[in-house]
Coordinates of C-alpha atoms in Angstrom, one line a residue:
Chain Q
X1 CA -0.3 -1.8 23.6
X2 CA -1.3 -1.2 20.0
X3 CA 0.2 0.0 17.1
X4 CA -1.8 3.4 17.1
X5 CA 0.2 4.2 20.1
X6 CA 2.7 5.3 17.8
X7 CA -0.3 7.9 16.6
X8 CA 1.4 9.8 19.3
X9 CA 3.7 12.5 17.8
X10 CA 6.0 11.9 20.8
X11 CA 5.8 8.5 21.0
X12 CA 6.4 8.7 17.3
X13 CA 9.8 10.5 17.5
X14 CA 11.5 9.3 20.2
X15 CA 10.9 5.1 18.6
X16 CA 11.4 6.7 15.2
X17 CA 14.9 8.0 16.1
X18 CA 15.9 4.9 18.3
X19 CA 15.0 3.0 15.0
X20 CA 16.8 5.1 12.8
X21 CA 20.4 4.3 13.1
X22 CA 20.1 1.3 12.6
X23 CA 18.0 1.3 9.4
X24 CA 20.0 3.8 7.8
X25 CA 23.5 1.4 8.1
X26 CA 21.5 -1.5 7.2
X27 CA 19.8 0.7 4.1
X28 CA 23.4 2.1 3.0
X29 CA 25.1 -1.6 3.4
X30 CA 22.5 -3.1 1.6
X31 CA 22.2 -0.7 -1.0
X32 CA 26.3 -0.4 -1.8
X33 CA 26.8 -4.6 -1.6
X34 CA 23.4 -5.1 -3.7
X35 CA 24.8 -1.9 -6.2
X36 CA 28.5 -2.8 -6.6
X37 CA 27.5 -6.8 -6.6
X38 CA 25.4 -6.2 -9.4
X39 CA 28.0 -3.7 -11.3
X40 CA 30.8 -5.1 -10.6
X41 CA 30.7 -9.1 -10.3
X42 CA 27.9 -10.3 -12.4
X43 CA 28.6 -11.4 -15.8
X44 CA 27.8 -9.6 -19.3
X45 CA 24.2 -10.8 -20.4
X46 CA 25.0 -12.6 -23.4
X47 CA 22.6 -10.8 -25.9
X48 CA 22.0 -7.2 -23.9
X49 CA 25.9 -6.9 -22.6
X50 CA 27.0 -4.7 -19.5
X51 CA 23.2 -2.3 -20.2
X52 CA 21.7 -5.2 -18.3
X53 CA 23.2 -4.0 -15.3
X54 CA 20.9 -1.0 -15.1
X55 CA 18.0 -3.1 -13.1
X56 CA 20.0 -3.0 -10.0
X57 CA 18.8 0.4 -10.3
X58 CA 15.8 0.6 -12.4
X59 CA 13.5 -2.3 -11.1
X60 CA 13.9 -1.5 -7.1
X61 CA 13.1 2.2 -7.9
X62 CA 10.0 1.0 -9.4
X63 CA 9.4 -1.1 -6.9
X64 CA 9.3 2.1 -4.8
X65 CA 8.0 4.4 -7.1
X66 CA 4.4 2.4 -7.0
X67 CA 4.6 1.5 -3.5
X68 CA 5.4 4.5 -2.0
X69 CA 1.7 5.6 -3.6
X70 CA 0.0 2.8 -1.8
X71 CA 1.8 3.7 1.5
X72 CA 0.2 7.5 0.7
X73 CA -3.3 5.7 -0.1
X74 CA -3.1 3.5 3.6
X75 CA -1.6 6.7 5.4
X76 CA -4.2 9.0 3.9
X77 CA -7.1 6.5 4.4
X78 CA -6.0 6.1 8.1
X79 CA -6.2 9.6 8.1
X80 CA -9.5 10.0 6.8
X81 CA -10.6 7.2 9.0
X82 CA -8.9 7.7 12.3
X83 CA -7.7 11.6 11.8
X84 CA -4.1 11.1 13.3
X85 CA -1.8 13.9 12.0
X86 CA 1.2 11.5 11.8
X87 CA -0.2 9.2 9.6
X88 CA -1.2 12.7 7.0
X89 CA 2.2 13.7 7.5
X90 CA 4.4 10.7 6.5
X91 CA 1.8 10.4 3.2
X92 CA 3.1 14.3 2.7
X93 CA 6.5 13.1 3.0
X94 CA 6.3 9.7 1.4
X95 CA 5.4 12.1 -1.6
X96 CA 8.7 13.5 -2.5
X97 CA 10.7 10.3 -2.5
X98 CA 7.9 8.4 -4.8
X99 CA 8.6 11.4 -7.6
X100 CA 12.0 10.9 -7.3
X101 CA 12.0 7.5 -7.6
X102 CA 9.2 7.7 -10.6
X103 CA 12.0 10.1 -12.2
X104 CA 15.1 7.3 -11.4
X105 CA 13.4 4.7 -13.2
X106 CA 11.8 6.8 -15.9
X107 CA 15.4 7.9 -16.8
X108 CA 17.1 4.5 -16.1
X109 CA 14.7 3.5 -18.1
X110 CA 15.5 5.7 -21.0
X111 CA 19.0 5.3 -20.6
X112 CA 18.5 1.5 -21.3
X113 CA 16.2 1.8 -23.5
X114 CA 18.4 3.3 -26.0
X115 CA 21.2 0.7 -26.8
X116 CA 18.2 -1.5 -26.4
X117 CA 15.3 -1.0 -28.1
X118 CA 16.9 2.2 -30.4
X119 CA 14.9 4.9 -28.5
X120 CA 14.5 7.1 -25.3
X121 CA 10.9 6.7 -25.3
X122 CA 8.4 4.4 -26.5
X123 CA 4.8 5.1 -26.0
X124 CA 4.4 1.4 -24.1
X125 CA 1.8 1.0 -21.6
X126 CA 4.5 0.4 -18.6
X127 CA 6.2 3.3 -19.7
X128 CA 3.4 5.4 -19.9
X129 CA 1.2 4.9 -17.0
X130 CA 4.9 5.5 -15.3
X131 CA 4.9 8.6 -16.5
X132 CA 1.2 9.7 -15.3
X133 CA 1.6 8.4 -12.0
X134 CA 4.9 10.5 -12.0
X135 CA 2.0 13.3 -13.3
X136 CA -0.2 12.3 -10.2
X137 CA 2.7 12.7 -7.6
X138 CA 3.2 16.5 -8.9
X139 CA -0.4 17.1 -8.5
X140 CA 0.0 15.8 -4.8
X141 CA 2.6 17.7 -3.8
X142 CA 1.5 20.8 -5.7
X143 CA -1.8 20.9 -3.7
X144 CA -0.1 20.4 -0.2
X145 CA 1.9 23.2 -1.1
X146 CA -0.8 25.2 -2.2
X147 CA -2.7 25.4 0.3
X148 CA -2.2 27.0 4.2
X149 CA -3.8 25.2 6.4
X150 CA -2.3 22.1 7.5
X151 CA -5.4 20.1 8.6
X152 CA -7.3 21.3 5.6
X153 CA -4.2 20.5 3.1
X154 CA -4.1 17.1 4.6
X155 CA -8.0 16.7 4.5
X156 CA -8.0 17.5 0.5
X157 CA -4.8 15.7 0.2
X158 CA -5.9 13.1 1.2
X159 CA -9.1 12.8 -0.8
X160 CA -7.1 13.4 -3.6
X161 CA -4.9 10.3 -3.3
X162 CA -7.7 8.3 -2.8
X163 CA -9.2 9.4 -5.8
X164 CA -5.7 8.9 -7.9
X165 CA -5.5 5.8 -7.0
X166 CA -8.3 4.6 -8.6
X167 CA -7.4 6.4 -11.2
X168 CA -4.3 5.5 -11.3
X169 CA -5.3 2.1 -11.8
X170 CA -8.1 2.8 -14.5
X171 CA -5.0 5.0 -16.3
X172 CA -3.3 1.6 -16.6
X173 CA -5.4 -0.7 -17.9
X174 CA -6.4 2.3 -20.2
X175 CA -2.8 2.6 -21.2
X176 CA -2.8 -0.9 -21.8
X177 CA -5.8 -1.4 -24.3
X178 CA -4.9 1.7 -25.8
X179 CA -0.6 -0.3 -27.0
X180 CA 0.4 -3.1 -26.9
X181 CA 3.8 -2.9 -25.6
X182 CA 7.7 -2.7 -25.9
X183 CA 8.7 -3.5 -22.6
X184 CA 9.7 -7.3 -21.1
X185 CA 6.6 -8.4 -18.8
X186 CA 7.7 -9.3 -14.9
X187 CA 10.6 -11.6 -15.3
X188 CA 11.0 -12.2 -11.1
X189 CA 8.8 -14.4 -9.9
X190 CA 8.4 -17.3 -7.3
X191 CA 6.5 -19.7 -9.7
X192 CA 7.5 -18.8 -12.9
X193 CA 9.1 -21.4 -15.1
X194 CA 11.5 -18.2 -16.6
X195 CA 13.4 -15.8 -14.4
X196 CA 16.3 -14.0 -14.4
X197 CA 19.1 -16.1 -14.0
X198 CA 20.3 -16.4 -10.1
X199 CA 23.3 -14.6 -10.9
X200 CA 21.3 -12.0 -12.0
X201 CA 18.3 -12.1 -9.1
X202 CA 20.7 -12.3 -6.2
X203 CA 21.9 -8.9 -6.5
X204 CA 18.5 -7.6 -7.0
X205 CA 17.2 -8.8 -4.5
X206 CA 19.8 -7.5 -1.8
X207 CA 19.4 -4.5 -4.5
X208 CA 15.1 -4.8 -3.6
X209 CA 16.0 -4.7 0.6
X210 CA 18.2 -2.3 0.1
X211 CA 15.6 0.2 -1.2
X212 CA 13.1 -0.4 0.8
X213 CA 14.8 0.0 4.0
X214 CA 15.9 3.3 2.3
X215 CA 12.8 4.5 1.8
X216 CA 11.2 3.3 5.2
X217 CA 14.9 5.6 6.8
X218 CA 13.7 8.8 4.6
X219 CA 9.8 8.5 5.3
X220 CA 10.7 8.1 9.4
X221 CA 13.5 11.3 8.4
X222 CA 11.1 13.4 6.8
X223 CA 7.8 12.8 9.1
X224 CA 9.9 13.7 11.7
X225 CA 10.8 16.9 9.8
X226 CA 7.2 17.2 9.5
X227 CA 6.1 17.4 12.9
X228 CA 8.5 19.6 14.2
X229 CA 7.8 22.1 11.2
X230 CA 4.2 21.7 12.2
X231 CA 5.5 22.6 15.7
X232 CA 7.2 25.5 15.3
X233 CA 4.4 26.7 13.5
X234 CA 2.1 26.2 16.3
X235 CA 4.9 27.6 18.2
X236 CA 5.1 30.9 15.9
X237 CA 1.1 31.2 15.9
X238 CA 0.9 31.1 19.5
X239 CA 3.4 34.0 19.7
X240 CA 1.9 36.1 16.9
X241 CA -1.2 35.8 19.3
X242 CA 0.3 37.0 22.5
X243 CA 1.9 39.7 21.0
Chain B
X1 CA -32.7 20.5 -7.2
X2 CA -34.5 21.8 -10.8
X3 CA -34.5 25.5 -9.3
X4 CA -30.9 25.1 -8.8
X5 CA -30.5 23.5 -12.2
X6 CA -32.3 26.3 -14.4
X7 CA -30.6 29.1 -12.2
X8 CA -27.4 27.7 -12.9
X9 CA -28.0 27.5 -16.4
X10 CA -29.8 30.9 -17.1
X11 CA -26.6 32.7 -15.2
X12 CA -24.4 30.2 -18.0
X13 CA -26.8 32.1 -20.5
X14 CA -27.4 35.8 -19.8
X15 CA -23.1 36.0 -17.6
X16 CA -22.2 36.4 -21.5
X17 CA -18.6 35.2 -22.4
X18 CA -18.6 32.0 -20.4
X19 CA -20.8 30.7 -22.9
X20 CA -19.6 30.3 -25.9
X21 CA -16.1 31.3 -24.2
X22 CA -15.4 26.8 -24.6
X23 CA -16.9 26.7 -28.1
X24 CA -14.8 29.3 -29.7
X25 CA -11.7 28.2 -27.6
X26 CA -12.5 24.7 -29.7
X27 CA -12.9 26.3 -32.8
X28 CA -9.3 28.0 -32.0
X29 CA -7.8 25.0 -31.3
X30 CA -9.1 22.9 -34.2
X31 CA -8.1 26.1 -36.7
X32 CA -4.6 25.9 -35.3
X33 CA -3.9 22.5 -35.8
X34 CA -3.2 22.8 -39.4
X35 CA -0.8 25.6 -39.2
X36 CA 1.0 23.6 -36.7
X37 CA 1.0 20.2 -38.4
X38 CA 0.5 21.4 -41.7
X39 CA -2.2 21.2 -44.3
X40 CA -1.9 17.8 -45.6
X41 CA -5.8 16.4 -45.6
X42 CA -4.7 12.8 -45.9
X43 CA -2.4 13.4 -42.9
X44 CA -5.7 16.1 -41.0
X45 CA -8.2 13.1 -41.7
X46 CA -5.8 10.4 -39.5
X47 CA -4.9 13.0 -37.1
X48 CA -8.9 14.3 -36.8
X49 CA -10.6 12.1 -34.2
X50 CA -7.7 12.5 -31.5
X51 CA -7.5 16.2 -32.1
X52 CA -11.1 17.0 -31.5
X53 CA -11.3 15.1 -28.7
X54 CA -8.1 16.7 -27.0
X55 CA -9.9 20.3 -28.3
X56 CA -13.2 19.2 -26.6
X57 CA -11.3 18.4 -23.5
X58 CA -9.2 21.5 -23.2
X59 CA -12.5 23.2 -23.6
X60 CA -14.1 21.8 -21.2
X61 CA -11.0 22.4 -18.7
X62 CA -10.9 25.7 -19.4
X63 CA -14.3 26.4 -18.0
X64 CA -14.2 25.0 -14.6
X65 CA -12.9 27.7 -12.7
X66 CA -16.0 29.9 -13.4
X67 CA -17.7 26.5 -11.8
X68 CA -17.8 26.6 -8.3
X69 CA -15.8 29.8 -7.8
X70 CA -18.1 32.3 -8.3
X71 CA -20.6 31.1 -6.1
X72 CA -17.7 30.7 -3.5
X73 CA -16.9 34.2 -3.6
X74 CA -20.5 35.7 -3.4
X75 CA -20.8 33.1 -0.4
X76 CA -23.9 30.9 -2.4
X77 CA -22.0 28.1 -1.8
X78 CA -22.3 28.6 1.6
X79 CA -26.3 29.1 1.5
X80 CA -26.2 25.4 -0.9
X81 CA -24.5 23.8 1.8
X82 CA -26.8 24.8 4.4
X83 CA -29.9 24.0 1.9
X84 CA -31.9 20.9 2.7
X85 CA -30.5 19.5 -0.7
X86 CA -27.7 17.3 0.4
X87 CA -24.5 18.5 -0.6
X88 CA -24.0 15.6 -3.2
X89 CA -27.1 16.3 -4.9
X90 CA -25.6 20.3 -5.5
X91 CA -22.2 19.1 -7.4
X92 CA -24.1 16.5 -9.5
X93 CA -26.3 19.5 -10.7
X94 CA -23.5 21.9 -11.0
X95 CA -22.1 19.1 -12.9
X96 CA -24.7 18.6 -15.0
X97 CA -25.2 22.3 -15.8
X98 CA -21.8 22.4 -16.9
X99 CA -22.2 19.5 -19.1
X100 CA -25.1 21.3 -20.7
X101 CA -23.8 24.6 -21.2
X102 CA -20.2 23.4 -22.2
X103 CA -19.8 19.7 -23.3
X104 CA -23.5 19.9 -25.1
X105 CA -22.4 22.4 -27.3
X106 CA -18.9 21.2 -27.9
X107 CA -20.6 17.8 -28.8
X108 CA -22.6 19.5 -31.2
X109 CA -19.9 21.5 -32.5
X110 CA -17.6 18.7 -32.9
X111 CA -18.7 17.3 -36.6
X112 CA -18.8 21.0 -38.2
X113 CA -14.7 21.2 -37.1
X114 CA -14.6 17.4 -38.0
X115 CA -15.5 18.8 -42.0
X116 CA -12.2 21.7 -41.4
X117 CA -9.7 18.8 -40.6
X118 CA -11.3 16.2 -43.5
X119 CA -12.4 13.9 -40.7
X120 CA -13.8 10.4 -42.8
X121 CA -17.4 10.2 -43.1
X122 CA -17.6 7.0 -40.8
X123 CA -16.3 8.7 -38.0
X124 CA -18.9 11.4 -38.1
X125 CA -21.3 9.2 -36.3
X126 CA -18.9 8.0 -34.0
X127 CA -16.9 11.0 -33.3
X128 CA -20.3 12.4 -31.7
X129 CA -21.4 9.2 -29.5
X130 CA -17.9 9.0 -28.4
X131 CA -18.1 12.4 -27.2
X132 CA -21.7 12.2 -25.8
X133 CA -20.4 9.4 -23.9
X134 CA -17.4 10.6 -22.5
X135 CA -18.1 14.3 -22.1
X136 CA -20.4 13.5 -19.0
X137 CA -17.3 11.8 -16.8
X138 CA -15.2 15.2 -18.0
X139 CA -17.4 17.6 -16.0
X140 CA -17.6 15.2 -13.0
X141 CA -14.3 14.9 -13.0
X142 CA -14.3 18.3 -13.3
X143 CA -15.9 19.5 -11.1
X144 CA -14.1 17.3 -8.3
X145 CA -10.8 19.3 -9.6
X146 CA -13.0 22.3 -9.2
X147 CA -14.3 21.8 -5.8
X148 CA -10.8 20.7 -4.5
X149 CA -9.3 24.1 -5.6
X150 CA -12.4 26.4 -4.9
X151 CA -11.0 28.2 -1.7
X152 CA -7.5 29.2 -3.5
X153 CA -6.3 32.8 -4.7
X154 CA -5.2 31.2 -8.1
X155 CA -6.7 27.4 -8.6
X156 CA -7.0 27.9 -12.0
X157 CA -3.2 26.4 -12.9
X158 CA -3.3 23.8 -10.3
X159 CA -6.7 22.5 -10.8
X160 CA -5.3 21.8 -14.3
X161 CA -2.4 19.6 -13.1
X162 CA -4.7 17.8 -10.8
X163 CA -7.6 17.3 -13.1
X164 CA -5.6 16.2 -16.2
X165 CA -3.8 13.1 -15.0
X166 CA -7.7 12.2 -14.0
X167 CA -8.8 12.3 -17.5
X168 CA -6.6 10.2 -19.2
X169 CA -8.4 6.7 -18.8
X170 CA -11.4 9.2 -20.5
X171 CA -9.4 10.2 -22.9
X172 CA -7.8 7.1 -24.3
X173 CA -10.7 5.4 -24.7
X174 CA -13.0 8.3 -26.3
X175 CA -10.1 8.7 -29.1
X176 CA -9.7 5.2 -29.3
X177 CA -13.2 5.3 -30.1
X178 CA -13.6 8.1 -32.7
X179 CA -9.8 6.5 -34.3
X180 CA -11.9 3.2 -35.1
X181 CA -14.7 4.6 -36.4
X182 CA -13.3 7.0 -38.4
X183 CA -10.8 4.0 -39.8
X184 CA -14.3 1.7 -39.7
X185 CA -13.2 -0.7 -37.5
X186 CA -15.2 -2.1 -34.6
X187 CA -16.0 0.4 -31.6
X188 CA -17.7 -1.7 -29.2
X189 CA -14.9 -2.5 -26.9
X190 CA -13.4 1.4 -26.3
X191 CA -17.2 2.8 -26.2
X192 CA -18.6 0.0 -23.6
X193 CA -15.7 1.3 -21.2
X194 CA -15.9 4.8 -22.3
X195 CA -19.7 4.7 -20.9
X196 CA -18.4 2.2 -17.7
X197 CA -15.8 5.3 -16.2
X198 CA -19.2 8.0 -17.3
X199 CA -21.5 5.5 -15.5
X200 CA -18.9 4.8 -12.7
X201 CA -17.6 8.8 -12.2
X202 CA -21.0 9.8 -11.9
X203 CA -22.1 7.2 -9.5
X204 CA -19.1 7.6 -6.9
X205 CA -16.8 11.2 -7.6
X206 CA -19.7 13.5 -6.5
X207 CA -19.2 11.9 -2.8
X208 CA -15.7 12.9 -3.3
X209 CA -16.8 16.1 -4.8
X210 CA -19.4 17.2 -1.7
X211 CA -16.6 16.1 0.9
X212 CA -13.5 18.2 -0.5
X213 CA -16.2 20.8 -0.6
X214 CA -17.1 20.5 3.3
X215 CA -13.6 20.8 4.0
X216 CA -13.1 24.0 1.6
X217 CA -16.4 25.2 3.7
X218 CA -15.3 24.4 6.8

């Protein structure tokens, strides 16, 4: 019994779906308690007003945005490594939800930023090695699509993501030399002296879980997409042969 | 490997076009930048370093697709593979011929256009080791972008939305560079890591280069 069991498409699919349900009520509960907590019963920040509210949805899509790339760099590497086609297949559908979540916080972002700080956009280092990494998910995607071969696409792909990831890095420090920035630094921590206010970090945390069990729901989802696409293609092939 | 150097660059030479193709595609992009931002030379002079290094670099992009896929289509690539030369050793020549034949000459080209958009005199000296610097990790980098797209009917668009995300560490820090020493401040700092991501790119990317390639062969 080891975890690379579950390297078995089969295998895969059949825990996947028994896992499912239950991550996707437990996502959707936490997500609406964390969402209308933080909307609805937390006070007015004193100096920023109700805009403050926006981090119940800007700082867990962040959270996602970056992590979903790692999850692509450990998927891909395990790939690379130990050539199972599930693992290349959730970092192919890992990628879609990462841009979207790039995008949410890039435009939460903006939307705050305005009252704020008097502009949509500021060249800051957060906000701008943001939006390359949002530039390095397009690439991504754009070479899985471009490309017909599935274990060829997820050879390159996976390359590539390795690659981008130490890039992506070397863009932020880059980014950071190159302005000093607008936005706050981290203001939730576990041994920081200054942190959000409780009343503030309670919902954002439920707000955190919340998202992450989302994302773990719609990486299952889509892999499971995946493979039987990759199926049916096999499927197809195998007829187009015979006949 | 200096066979495969000195074919590759003679071809560069006598192919025609490809050439001077990135130095007059500089030249275009340095003339338009005037018309676009208009002719003020106090505003062309602050402006200057960033500009020519975003020219050089859209040069340089634009060659790559003649890289690799020419060889691929002629099946050379194929015969290089097979060679007793290890695979690395083949992109980190190819690389290298591209730096000569493209970067080199955008380098040298790079003060001439500096005197069209009234680039300072103190940045004449650092616009050019910024450039010799940082040109080097562009075609490495390049050619990675290159070799991942080689076996597609029409790589040319997406190697460009792969490779340019990859150069904008290079970027930052080679403008940063030519900035401060056109505004003659000190350049250490941006031209020390400039050379660390040339040193580093060159050391590591062509292993990433000669595997995407082996898959693209497979």
């Amino acid at each position: 019994m080891s975890i690379w069991e579950y390297a078995n498409p089969k295998k895969f699919l059949t825990t996947s779906e028994r896992v499912m349900p239950a991550l996707w009520v437990s996502a959707a509960v936490l997500c609406t308690v964390g969402l209308i907590w933080g909307f609805f019963f937390t006070p007015d920040d004193y100096r920023q007003g109700s805009t403050v509210k926006i981090i119940f949805l800007h700082v867990p899509a962040a959270l996602i945005a970056i992590n979903a790339w790692f999850m692509m760099l450990v998927a891909s590497l395990i790939w690379v490594v130990r050539r199972h086609h599930v693992s290349a297949l959730a970092a192919k559908a890992a990628a879609p939800i990462g841009v979207v979540m790039t995008l949410i916080a890039l435009i939460t972002g903006a939307l705050w930023g305005q009252p704020m700080w008097g502009t949509w956009w500021e060249w800051d280092p957060r906000l701008t090695s943001f939006l390359v990494l949002f530039l390095f998910y397009l690439g991504y995607i754009a070479l899985w699509e471009a490309i017909e071969d599935p274990d060829t696409a997820a050879d390159l792909t996976s390359i590539l993501c390795l690659v981008g990831s130490v890039f992506a890095v070397l863009s932020r420090y880059a980014v950071n030399f190159w302005n000093q920035g607008l936005h706050q630094g981290a203001s939730l921590s576990l041994d920081k002296e200054e942190n959000v206010a409780d009343a503030f970090s309670n919902p954002l945390y439920v707000c955190m879980i919340g998202f992450g069990l989302l994302f773990l729901a719609l990486v299952l989802y889509r892999t499971g997409t995946e493979i039987r696409a990759r199926r049916m293609r096999a499927l197809m092939l195998r007829e187009r042969m015979q006949a | 490997m200096r066979a495969l150097l000195l074919r590759d660059l003679r071809l560069a030479l006598r192919a025609g076009g490809g050439f001077g193709l990135g130095l007059a595609f500089f030249l275009i992009v340095t003339v338009l930048v005037p018309f676009s931002v208009g002719p003020q030379s106090e505003l062309l002079g602050r402006i200057a370093p960033g500009v020519l290094w975003l020219g050089a670099l859209l040069a340089c992009l634009l060659s790559l697709d003649r890289l690799l896929a020419l060889d691929w289509e002629d099946g050379t690539l194929d015969l290089m593979a097979t060679a007793p030369l290890p695979l690395e050793a083949v992109v980190t020549i190819k690389a290298l011929a591209h730096w000569i034949t493209t970067s080199l000459p955008l380098v040298l080209a790079a003060p001439v256009l500096g005197v069209l958009l009234n680039l300072p005199t103190a940045g004449f000296l650092w616009l050019v080791v910024s450039l010799l610097l940082g040109t080097p990790a562009l075609s490495v980098i390049g050619t990675f972008g290159a070799a991942l797209t080689v076996g597609l009917k029409r790589g040319g668009l997406l190697m460009s939305l792969l490779v340019l995300p990859l150069y904008v560490p290079t970027l930052i820090f080679g403008a940063e560079a030519a900035r401060r020493g056109a505004a003659g401040m000190a350049v250490e700092t941006p031209l020390l890591m400039l050379a660390g991501i040339s040193a580093a790119t060159l050391a590591l990317l062509p292993f990433a280069s000669a595997a995407v390639l082996r898959v693209n062969l497979r």
